[in-house]
Amino acid sequence: MAASCMFRSSFLSPNPHLHQQSPAPKSNGAFFFTPIKATSSTDDAVSKSPQLHKHRRHADENIREEARRDISSHNFSARYVPFNAGPNSSEWYSLDEIIYRSRSGGLLDVQHDMDALKKFDGQYWRSLFDSRVGKTTWPYGSGVWSKKEWVLPEIDSDDIVSAFEGNSNLFWAERYGKQFLGMNDLWVKHCGISHTGSFKDLGMTVLVSQVNRLRKMHKPVVGVGCASTGDTSAALSAYCASAGIPSIVFLPANKISMAQLVQPIANGAFVLSIDTDFDGCMQLIREVTAELPIYLANSLNSLRLEGQKTAAIEILQQFEWEVPDWVIVPGGNLGNIYAFYKGFQMCKELGLVDRIPRLVCAQAANANPLYLHYKSGWKDFKPVKANTTFASAIQIGDPVSIDRAVYALKKSNGIVEEATEEELMDAMAQADSTGMFICPHTGVALTALSKLRNTGVIGPTDRTVVVSTAHGLKFTQSKVDYHSKEIKNMECRFANPPVQVKAEFGSVMDVLKKYLLSKNSKF
Ligand SMILES: Cc1ncc(COP(=O)(O)O)c(C=O)c1O
Ligand SMILES: N[C@@H](CCOP(=O)(O)O)C(=O)O
């Protein structure tokens, strides 16, 4: 009917040894913590809540200048080590080196000096992090940099490039949980309600800040580059633009949404639209960054995951340090599922909580290499050719972080699920009908939840968090297609197309009465 034409968008859908410095963290943002004696984690002085003193900025200072005046001293440090290296490995690199792979070609991980962090107990860290939420003091107003000691402890606050990302809404999905899943404690962590509309901001603030530092140190970094299904490129170009650093993005032609494509264009990135898929772009950017002084910004670079892990810490913080039973994360290149594991695990190891949640990674059935690997009992991993999916940001067949994901899932007694196109689109429509406006990737995660509820794996009262990874406004074409019922071989059961009506009182009354009757038989 005419409704579908009216509804059609005019855009076509393309489709070291650890440095030893002086004691305890002193500055905490809008407040100063009274320095606390760094002795042992059992020391009473350490476990007491910190004393807070209001701090005022000079009238002629901006927040960055204020941070410059505030010289914190601490013992914390971090370095690169081979991912999952055994206790006998002696290989490590300074974070100021430009390196993405270990000597054997494996992944790297950022290793923190946990002994230094453990000099402060869980209560200390909880209070420190809680004291910084919602403030404007540089850089702690950011949900990422409010955990600076656990992220990039040695970076100078002055080098940080931040849009005060993080601190995203943890939404109680009351109606969706009750109506569609019979659940009463379902939450959606809206990581997509963010500066560039996805969780990538959390990692990119860290990576671009470190690049800013490297450039000030005169390291050979002329620009920063990534391959992208749309969200990494948006975050990279925004943070680089903010710092005046050139960004270069490799995008698979016609495979990302128009809203995503326009983001790096608007932010002045050098955009290459390449006739291949994401895996092809990823291969190319790896080759290019090995030859040119372009710093690699994909999550192969473990710096990114240090920022992304703060979403897990934030979830615990938002539940006042109570641990949810389940956290469900949509997976593509598979860095994020490990980042969540790492955030939860650090909180456990440092005594902020006593356990970690079970993790679920959700994939689109059209791009499901992790799911197939899981189903095979973690036998040898085989990349797949990823097919087109409405969850276009996870159309990835050869994920770079496969080893990290498997590790995270094994350590958290995790599960992998998949969603067909119809399942993910129906789930998205149902969630939207309860007041959300989610992206198709979140539809994948909700489908996983629904399957685990149906099989009784997740119980009706289990506290469950679904991670929403991008803003629905980046993926409106998929919603337009669905509600126009224009998708081949899809029933679009929950479509809600607009009704065409004549500009005439009688006609309007007729359709309204019919509608109201359908809602309430007593009318
Ligand atoms: C919106 C969205 N959701 C989920 C993912 C998956 O994250 P990861 O690649 O870390 O698995 C991505 C990117 O891959 C994404 O852009
Ligand atoms: N969805 C991602 C894919 C690349 O993931 P990354 O985390 O390795 O950068 C994107 O938006 O590009």
PDB file of C-alpha atoms in Angstrom, residues 184-421:
ATOM      1  CA  ASN A 184      11.519  -9.026  36.429  1.00  0.00           C
ATOM      2  CA  ASP A 185      15.187  -8.071  36.620  1.00  0.00           C
ATOM      3  CA  LEU A 186      16.202  -7.419  33.026  1.00  0.00           C
ATOM      4  CA  TRP A 187      18.479  -4.469  32.245  1.00  0.00           C
ATOM      5  CA  VAL A 188      19.870  -2.957  29.072  1.00  0.00           C
ATOM      6  CA  LYS A 189      23.255  -1.247  29.253  1.00  0.00           C
ATOM      7  CA  HIS A 190      22.905   1.467  26.628  1.00  0.00           C
ATOM      8  CA  CYS A 191      26.539   1.772  25.498  1.00  0.00           C
ATOM      9  CA  GLY A 192      25.272   3.224  22.205  1.00  0.00           C
ATOM     10  CA  ILE A 193      23.960   6.356  23.905  1.00  0.00           C
ATOM     11  CA  SER A 194      27.367   7.886  23.529  1.00  0.00           C
ATOM     12  CA  HIS A 195      29.386  10.535  21.730  1.00  0.00           C
ATOM     13  CA  THR A 196      29.466   8.774  18.333  1.00  0.00           C
ATOM     14  CA  GLY A 197      26.608   6.378  19.038  1.00  0.00           C
ATOM     15  CA  SER A 198      28.403   3.169  19.913  1.00  0.00           C
ATOM     16  CA  PHE A 199      30.525   1.515  22.615  1.00  0.00           C
ATOM     17  CA  LYS A 200      33.618   2.132  20.475  1.00  0.00           C
ATOM     18  CA  ASP A 201      34.058   5.543  22.126  1.00  0.00           C
ATOM     19  CA  LEU A 202      35.128   3.773  25.320  1.00  0.00           C
ATOM     20  CA  GLY A 203      38.140   2.197  23.646  1.00  0.00           C
ATOM     21  CA  MET A 204      38.910   4.989  21.253  1.00  0.00           C
ATOM     22  CA  THR A 205      39.441   7.642  23.914  1.00  0.00           C
ATOM     23  CA  VAL A 206      42.220   5.434  25.301  1.00  0.00           C
ATOM     24  CA  LEU A 207      43.834   4.646  21.979  1.00  0.00           C
ATOM     25  CA  VAL A 208      43.774   8.200  20.639  1.00  0.00           C
ATOM     26  CA  SER A 209      45.034   9.568  23.973  1.00  0.00           C
ATOM     27  CA  GLN A 210      48.019   7.212  23.796  1.00  0.00           C
ATOM     28  CA  VAL A 211      48.614   8.290  20.179  1.00  0.00           C
ATOM     29  CA  ASN A 212      48.530  11.902  21.322  1.00  0.00           C
ATOM     30  CA  ARG A 213      51.207  11.054  23.883  1.00  0.00           C
ATOM     31  CA  LEU A 214      53.311   9.160  21.306  1.00  0.00           C
ATOM     32  CA  ARG A 215      53.197  12.105  18.917  1.00  0.00           C
ATOM     33  CA  LYS A 216      54.295  14.471  21.669  1.00  0.00           C
ATOM     34  CA  MET A 217      57.195  12.049  22.262  1.00  0.00           C
ATOM     35  CA  HIS A 218      58.031  12.396  18.537  1.00  0.00           C
ATOM     36  CA  LYS A 219      57.271   8.754  17.796  1.00  0.00           C
ATOM     37  CA  PRO A 220      56.605   8.047  14.100  1.00  0.00           C
ATOM     38  CA  VAL A 221      52.798   8.302  13.999  1.00  0.00           C
ATOM     39  CA  VAL A 222      51.566  10.416  11.093  1.00  0.00           C
ATOM     40  CA  GLY A 223      47.983   9.184  11.286  1.00  0.00           C
ATOM     41  CA  VAL A 224      45.716   6.553  12.799  1.00  0.00           C
ATOM     42  CA  GLY A 225      43.868   3.968  10.697  1.00  0.00           C
ATOM     43  CA  CYS A 226      41.251   1.271  10.998  1.00  0.00           C
ATOM     44  CA  ALA A 227      39.120  -1.147   9.054  1.00  0.00           C
ATOM     45  CA  SER A 228      35.516  -0.809  10.051  1.00  0.00           C
ATOM     46  CA  THR A 229      31.942  -1.949   9.751  1.00  0.00           C
ATOM     47  CA  GLY A 230      31.011   1.623  10.651  1.00  0.00           C
ATOM     48  CA  ASP A 231      31.296   2.192  14.382  1.00  0.00           C
ATOM     49  CA  THR A 232      35.059   1.967  14.942  1.00  0.00           C
ATOM     50  CA  SER A 233      35.582   4.411  12.053  1.00  0.00           C
ATOM     51  CA  ALA A 234      33.065   6.864  13.496  1.00  0.00           C
ATOM     52  CA  ALA A 235      34.742   6.831  16.905  1.00  0.00           C
ATOM     53  CA  LEU A 236      38.264   7.001  15.478  1.00  0.00           C
ATOM     54  CA  SER A 237      37.514   9.953  13.246  1.00  0.00           C
ATOM     55  CA  ALA A 238      35.729  11.903  15.988  1.00  0.00           C
ATOM     56  CA  TYR A 239      38.501  11.482  18.594  1.00  0.00           C
ATOM     57  CA  CYS A 240      41.227  12.169  16.031  1.00  0.00           C
ATOM     58  CA  ALA A 241      39.398  15.272  14.807  1.00  0.00           C
ATOM     59  CA  SER A 242      39.117  16.473  18.375  1.00  0.00           C
ATOM     60  CA  ALA A 243      42.905  16.154  18.824  1.00  0.00           C
ATOM     61  CA  GLY A 244      43.867  17.356  15.321  1.00  0.00           C
ATOM     62  CA  ILE A 245      45.323  13.965  14.350  1.00  0.00           C
ATOM     63  CA  PRO A 246      44.785  12.628  10.789  1.00  0.00           C
ATOM     64  CA  SER A 247      42.555   9.549  10.587  1.00  0.00           C
ATOM     65  CA  ILE A 248      42.291   7.034   7.760  1.00  0.00           C
ATOM     66  CA  VAL A 249      39.392   4.589   7.530  1.00  0.00           C
ATOM     67  CA  PHE A 250      38.918   1.518   5.329  1.00  0.00           C
ATOM     68  CA  LEU A 251      35.235   0.737   4.815  1.00  0.00           C
ATOM     69  CA  PRO A 252      33.677  -2.177   2.921  1.00  0.00           C
ATOM     70  CA  ALA A 253      31.774  -0.503   0.047  1.00  0.00           C
ATOM     71  CA  ASN A 254      27.970  -0.603   0.383  1.00  0.00           C
ATOM     72  CA  LYS A 255      28.063  -2.625   3.598  1.00  0.00           C
ATOM     73  CA  ILE A 256      27.597   0.021   6.271  1.00  0.00           C
ATOM     74  CA  SER A 257      24.664   2.300   7.052  1.00  0.00           C
ATOM     75  CA  MET A 258      24.448   5.804   5.615  1.00  0.00           C
ATOM     76  CA  ALA A 259      24.446   7.292   9.128  1.00  0.00           C
ATOM     77  CA  GLN A 260      27.704   5.480   9.877  1.00  0.00           C
ATOM     78  CA  LEU A 261      29.307   6.427   6.562  1.00  0.00           C
ATOM     79  CA  VAL A 262      28.622  10.102   7.027  1.00  0.00           C
ATOM     80  CA  GLN A 263      30.295  10.222  10.448  1.00  0.00           C
ATOM     81  CA  PRO A 264      33.971   9.936   9.333  1.00  0.00           C
ATOM     82  CA  ILE A 265      33.202  12.053   6.290  1.00  0.00           C
ATOM     83  CA  ALA A 266      31.870  14.854   8.490  1.00  0.00           C
ATOM     84  CA  ASN A 267      34.779  14.531  10.919  1.00  0.00           C
ATOM     85  CA  GLY A 268      37.322  14.993   8.142  1.00  0.00           C
ATOM     86  CA  ALA A 269      38.771  11.471   7.993  1.00  0.00           C
ATOM     87  CA  PHE A 270      40.424  10.149   4.840  1.00  0.00           C
ATOM     88  CA  VAL A 271      37.774   7.604   3.851  1.00  0.00           C
ATOM     89  CA  LEU A 272      38.512   4.679   1.524  1.00  0.00           C
ATOM     90  CA  SER A 273      35.457   2.784   0.337  1.00  0.00           C
ATOM     91  CA  ILE A 274      36.879  -0.588  -0.720  1.00  0.00           C
ATOM     92  CA  ASP A 275      35.222  -3.236  -2.835  1.00  0.00           C
ATOM     93  CA  THR A 276      35.533  -6.046  -0.298  1.00  0.00           C
ATOM     94  CA  ASP A 277      34.042  -7.090   3.025  1.00  0.00           C
ATOM     95  CA  PHE A 278      35.218  -6.170   6.545  1.00  0.00           C
ATOM     96  CA  ASP A 279      37.631  -9.110   6.711  1.00  0.00           C
ATOM     97  CA  GLY A 280      39.209  -7.895   3.451  1.00  0.00           C
ATOM     98  CA  CYS A 281      39.535  -4.348   4.843  1.00  0.00           C
ATOM     99  CA  MET A 282      41.064  -5.720   8.048  1.00  0.00           C
ATOM    100  CA  GLN A 283      43.676  -7.648   6.094  1.00  0.00           C
ATOM    101  CA  LEU A 284      44.538  -4.511   4.086  1.00  0.00           C
ATOM    102  CA  ILE A 285      44.860  -2.191   7.095  1.00  0.00           C
ATOM    103  CA  ARG A 286      47.166  -4.699   8.794  1.00  0.00           C
ATOM    104  CA  GLU A 287      49.405  -4.756   5.736  1.00  0.00           C
ATOM    105  CA  VAL A 288      49.334  -0.975   5.351  1.00  0.00           C
ATOM    106  CA  THR A 289      50.087  -0.233   9.021  1.00  0.00           C
ATOM    107  CA  ALA A 290      53.089  -2.582   8.793  1.00  0.00           C
ATOM    108  CA  GLU A 291      54.513  -0.383   6.007  1.00  0.00           C
ATOM    109  CA  LEU A 292      53.456   3.194   6.795  1.00  0.00           C
ATOM    110  CA  PRO A 293      53.593   5.311   9.972  1.00  0.00           C
ATOM    111  CA  ILE A 294      49.873   4.791  10.515  1.00  0.00           C
ATOM    112  CA  TYR A 295      48.899   3.561  13.975  1.00  0.00           C
ATOM    113  CA  LEU A 296      46.402   0.665  13.996  1.00  0.00           C
ATOM    114  CA  ALA A 297      43.162   1.467  15.813  1.00  0.00           C
ATOM    115  CA  ASN A 298      41.265  -1.808  15.569  1.00  0.00           C
ATOM    116  CA  SER A 299      40.793  -3.949  18.648  1.00  0.00           C
ATOM    117  CA  LEU A 300      43.717  -6.107  17.600  1.00  0.00           C
ATOM    118  CA  ASN A 301      45.414  -3.248  19.432  1.00  0.00           C
ATOM    119  CA  SER A 302      44.895  -4.215  23.069  1.00  0.00           C
ATOM    120  CA  LEU A 303      44.822  -0.572  24.238  1.00  0.00           C
ATOM    121  CA  ARG A 304      41.242  -0.340  22.970  1.00  0.00           C
ATOM    122  CA  LEU A 305      40.066  -3.064  25.300  1.00  0.00           C
ATOM    123  CA  GLU A 306      41.354  -1.176  28.350  1.00  0.00           C
ATOM    124  CA  GLY A 307      38.707   1.471  27.703  1.00  0.00           C
ATOM    125  CA  GLN A 308      35.984  -0.963  26.728  1.00  0.00           C
ATOM    126  CA  LYS A 309      36.428  -2.965  29.952  1.00  0.00           C
ATOM    127  CA  THR A 310      35.206   0.034  31.961  1.00  0.00           C
ATOM    128  CA  ALA A 311      31.630  -0.702  30.811  1.00  0.00           C
ATOM    129  CA  ALA A 312      31.776  -3.875  32.929  1.00  0.00           C
ATOM    130  CA  ILE A 313      33.056  -1.938  35.959  1.00  0.00           C
ATOM    131  CA  GLU A 314      30.328   0.615  35.378  1.00  0.00           C
ATOM    132  CA  ILE A 315      27.605  -2.060  35.408  1.00  0.00           C
ATOM    133  CA  LEU A 316      28.801  -3.276  38.819  1.00  0.00           C
ATOM    134  CA  GLN A 317      28.968   0.290  40.041  1.00  0.00           C
ATOM    135  CA  GLN A 318      25.431   0.995  38.836  1.00  0.00           C
ATOM    136  CA  PHE A 319      24.194  -2.044  40.778  1.00  0.00           C
ATOM    137  CA  GLU A 320      26.022  -0.689  43.813  1.00  0.00           C
ATOM    138  CA  TRP A 321      28.643  -3.414  43.431  1.00  0.00           C
ATOM    139  CA  GLU A 322      26.172  -6.288  43.299  1.00  0.00           C
ATOM    140  CA  VAL A 323      27.050  -8.790  40.579  1.00  0.00           C
ATOM    141  CA  PRO A 324      24.406  -9.617  37.924  1.00  0.00           C
ATOM    142  CA  ASP A 325      23.890 -13.268  37.005  1.00  0.00           C
ATOM    143  CA  TRP A 326      24.242 -12.855  33.242  1.00  0.00           C
ATOM    144  CA  VAL A 327      25.701 -10.346  30.794  1.00  0.00           C
ATOM    145  CA  ILE A 328      24.906 -10.783  27.097  1.00  0.00           C
ATOM    146  CA  VAL A 329      27.138  -9.120  24.500  1.00  0.00           C
ATOM    147  CA  PRO A 330      26.790  -9.167  20.696  1.00  0.00           C
ATOM    148  CA  GLY A 331      30.062 -10.328  19.110  1.00  0.00           C
ATOM    149  CA  GLY A 332      31.799  -9.587  15.810  1.00  0.00           C
ATOM    150  CA  ASN A 333      35.557  -9.010  15.859  1.00  0.00           C
ATOM    151  CA  LEU A 334      35.300 -10.328  19.442  1.00  0.00           C
ATOM    152  CA  GLY A 335      37.328  -7.766  21.373  1.00  0.00           C
ATOM    153  CA  ASN A 336      34.388  -6.599  23.460  1.00  0.00           C
ATOM    154  CA  ILE A 337      33.445  -9.920  25.034  1.00  0.00           C
ATOM    155  CA  TYR A 338      37.011 -10.184  26.357  1.00  0.00           C
ATOM    156  CA  ALA A 339      36.949  -6.553  27.498  1.00  0.00           C
ATOM    157  CA  PHE A 340      33.840  -7.300  29.589  1.00  0.00           C
ATOM    158  CA  TYR A 341      35.483 -10.384  31.075  1.00  0.00           C
ATOM    159  CA  LYS A 342      38.612  -8.401  31.922  1.00  0.00           C
ATOM    160  CA  GLY A 343      36.656  -5.598  33.609  1.00  0.00           C
ATOM    161  CA  PHE A 344      34.680  -8.045  35.755  1.00  0.00           C
ATOM    162  CA  GLN A 345      37.744 -10.132  36.547  1.00  0.00           C
ATOM    163  CA  MET A 346      39.782  -7.097  37.686  1.00  0.00           C
ATOM    164  CA  CYS A 347      36.955  -6.110  40.021  1.00  0.00           C
ATOM    165  CA  LYS A 348      37.001  -9.593  41.498  1.00  0.00           C
ATOM    166  CA  GLU A 349      40.782  -9.799  41.791  1.00  0.00           C
ATOM    167  CA  LEU A 350      40.982  -6.378  43.447  1.00  0.00           C
ATOM    168  CA  GLY A 351      38.217  -7.209  45.923  1.00  0.00           C
ATOM    169  CA  LEU A 352      35.425  -4.912  44.683  1.00  0.00           C
ATOM    170  CA  VAL A 353      33.146  -7.941  44.174  1.00  0.00           C
ATOM    171  CA  ASP A 354      33.391 -11.627  45.028  1.00  0.00           C
ATOM    172  CA  ARG A 355      32.409 -13.251  41.721  1.00  0.00           C
ATOM    173  CA  ILE A 356      31.880 -12.514  38.048  1.00  0.00           C
ATOM    174  CA  PRO A 357      28.712 -12.920  35.946  1.00  0.00           C
ATOM    175  CA  ARG A 358      28.271 -15.636  33.329  1.00  0.00           C
ATOM    176  CA  LEU A 359      28.871 -14.185  29.885  1.00  0.00           C
ATOM    177  CA  VAL A 360      26.884 -14.876  26.733  1.00  0.00           C
ATOM    178  CA  CYS A 361      28.223 -13.907  23.327  1.00  0.00           C
ATOM    179  CA  ALA A 362      25.516 -13.510  20.677  1.00  0.00           C
ATOM    180  CA  GLN A 363      26.238 -13.726  16.950  1.00  0.00           C
ATOM    181  CA  ALA A 364      24.192 -13.290  13.797  1.00  0.00           C
ATOM    182  CA  ALA A 365      23.611 -16.716  12.204  1.00  0.00           C
ATOM    183  CA  ASN A 366      24.873 -15.187   8.949  1.00  0.00           C
ATOM    184  CA  ALA A 367      28.261 -14.396  10.538  1.00  0.00           C
ATOM    185  CA  ASN A 368      28.715 -17.001  13.239  1.00  0.00           C
ATOM    186  CA  PRO A 369      32.286 -18.360  13.390  1.00  0.00           C
ATOM    187  CA  LEU A 370      32.393 -18.237  17.203  1.00  0.00           C
ATOM    188  CA  TYR A 371      29.040 -19.992  17.508  1.00  0.00           C
ATOM    189  CA  LEU A 372      30.196 -22.814  15.235  1.00  0.00           C
ATOM    190  CA  HIS A 373      33.435 -23.087  17.206  1.00  0.00           C
ATOM    191  CA  TYR A 374      31.505 -23.281  20.487  1.00  0.00           C
ATOM    192  CA  LYS A 375      29.113 -25.891  19.100  1.00  0.00           C
ATOM    193  CA  SER A 376      32.065 -28.011  17.965  1.00  0.00           C
ATOM    194  CA  GLY A 377      33.216 -28.154  21.596  1.00  0.00           C
ATOM    195  CA  TRP A 378      35.950 -25.602  20.952  1.00  0.00           C
ATOM    196  CA  LYS A 379      37.645 -27.929  18.434  1.00  0.00           C
ATOM    197  CA  ASP A 380      39.736 -26.249  15.761  1.00  0.00           C
ATOM    198  CA  PHE A 381      38.504 -22.798  14.813  1.00  0.00           C
ATOM    199  CA  LYS A 382      37.534 -22.116  11.211  1.00  0.00           C
ATOM    200  CA  PRO A 383      36.841 -18.626   9.872  1.00  0.00           C
ATOM    201  CA  VAL A 384      33.700 -18.330   7.708  1.00  0.00           C
ATOM    202  CA  LYS A 385      32.658 -16.131   4.816  1.00  0.00           C
ATOM    203  CA  ALA A 386      30.280 -13.718   6.539  1.00  0.00           C
ATOM    204  CA  ASN A 387      26.961 -13.244   4.765  1.00  0.00           C
ATOM    205  CA  THR A 388      24.893 -10.099   4.635  1.00  0.00           C
ATOM    206  CA  THR A 389      23.045  -9.369   7.868  1.00  0.00           C
ATOM    207  CA  PHE A 390      20.930  -6.521   9.170  1.00  0.00           C
ATOM    208  CA  ALA A 391      23.360  -6.602  12.094  1.00  0.00           C
ATOM    209  CA  SER A 392      25.880  -5.197   9.626  1.00  0.00           C
ATOM    210  CA  ALA A 393      28.425  -4.065  12.227  1.00  0.00           C
ATOM    211  CA  ILE A 394      29.023  -7.724  13.189  1.00  0.00           C
ATOM    212  CA  GLN A 395      29.247  -9.077   9.649  1.00  0.00           C
ATOM    213  CA  ILE A 396      32.690 -10.525  10.376  1.00  0.00           C
ATOM    214  CA  GLY A 397      33.877 -14.028   9.463  1.00  0.00           C
ATOM    215  CA  ASP A 398      37.476 -14.020  10.681  1.00  0.00           C
ATOM    216  CA  PRO A 399      37.507 -12.244  14.070  1.00  0.00           C
ATOM    217  CA  VAL A 400      40.925 -11.024  15.199  1.00  0.00           C
ATOM    218  CA  SER A 401      40.158 -11.610  18.889  1.00  0.00           C
ATOM    219  CA  ILE A 402      38.971 -15.207  18.611  1.00  0.00           C
ATOM    220  CA  ASP A 403      41.519 -16.391  21.217  1.00  0.00           C
ATOM    221  CA  ARG A 404      40.506 -13.651  23.643  1.00  0.00           C
ATOM    222  CA  ALA A 405      36.808 -14.522  23.232  1.00  0.00           C
ATOM    223  CA  VAL A 406      37.320 -18.246  23.808  1.00  0.00           C
ATOM    224  CA  TYR A 407      39.368 -17.467  26.921  1.00  0.00           C
ATOM    225  CA  ALA A 408      36.702 -15.124  28.307  1.00  0.00           C
ATOM    226  CA  LEU A 409      33.897 -17.586  27.679  1.00  0.00           C
ATOM    227  CA  LYS A 410      35.731 -20.531  29.197  1.00  0.00           C
ATOM    228  CA  LYS A 411      36.699 -18.528  32.302  1.00  0.00           C
ATOM    229  CA  SER A 412      33.180 -17.212  32.840  1.00  0.00           C
ATOM    230  CA  ASN A 413      31.320 -20.483  32.204  1.00  0.00           C
ATOM    231  CA  GLY A 414      29.966 -18.681  29.174  1.00  0.00           C
ATOM    232  CA  ILE A 415      27.623 -19.565  26.342  1.00  0.00           C
ATOM    233  CA  VAL A 416      27.447 -18.625  22.654  1.00  0.00           C
ATOM    234  CA  GLU A 417      24.092 -18.195  20.889  1.00  0.00           C
ATOM    235  CA  GLU A 418      23.049 -17.122  17.418  1.00  0.00           C
ATOM    236  CA  ALA A 419      20.121 -15.257  15.830  1.00  0.00           C
ATOM    237  CA  THR A 420      18.627 -15.608  12.356  1.00  0.00           C
ATOM    238  CA  GLU A 421      17.719 -12.457  10.447  1.00  0.00           C
TER     239      GLU A 421
END
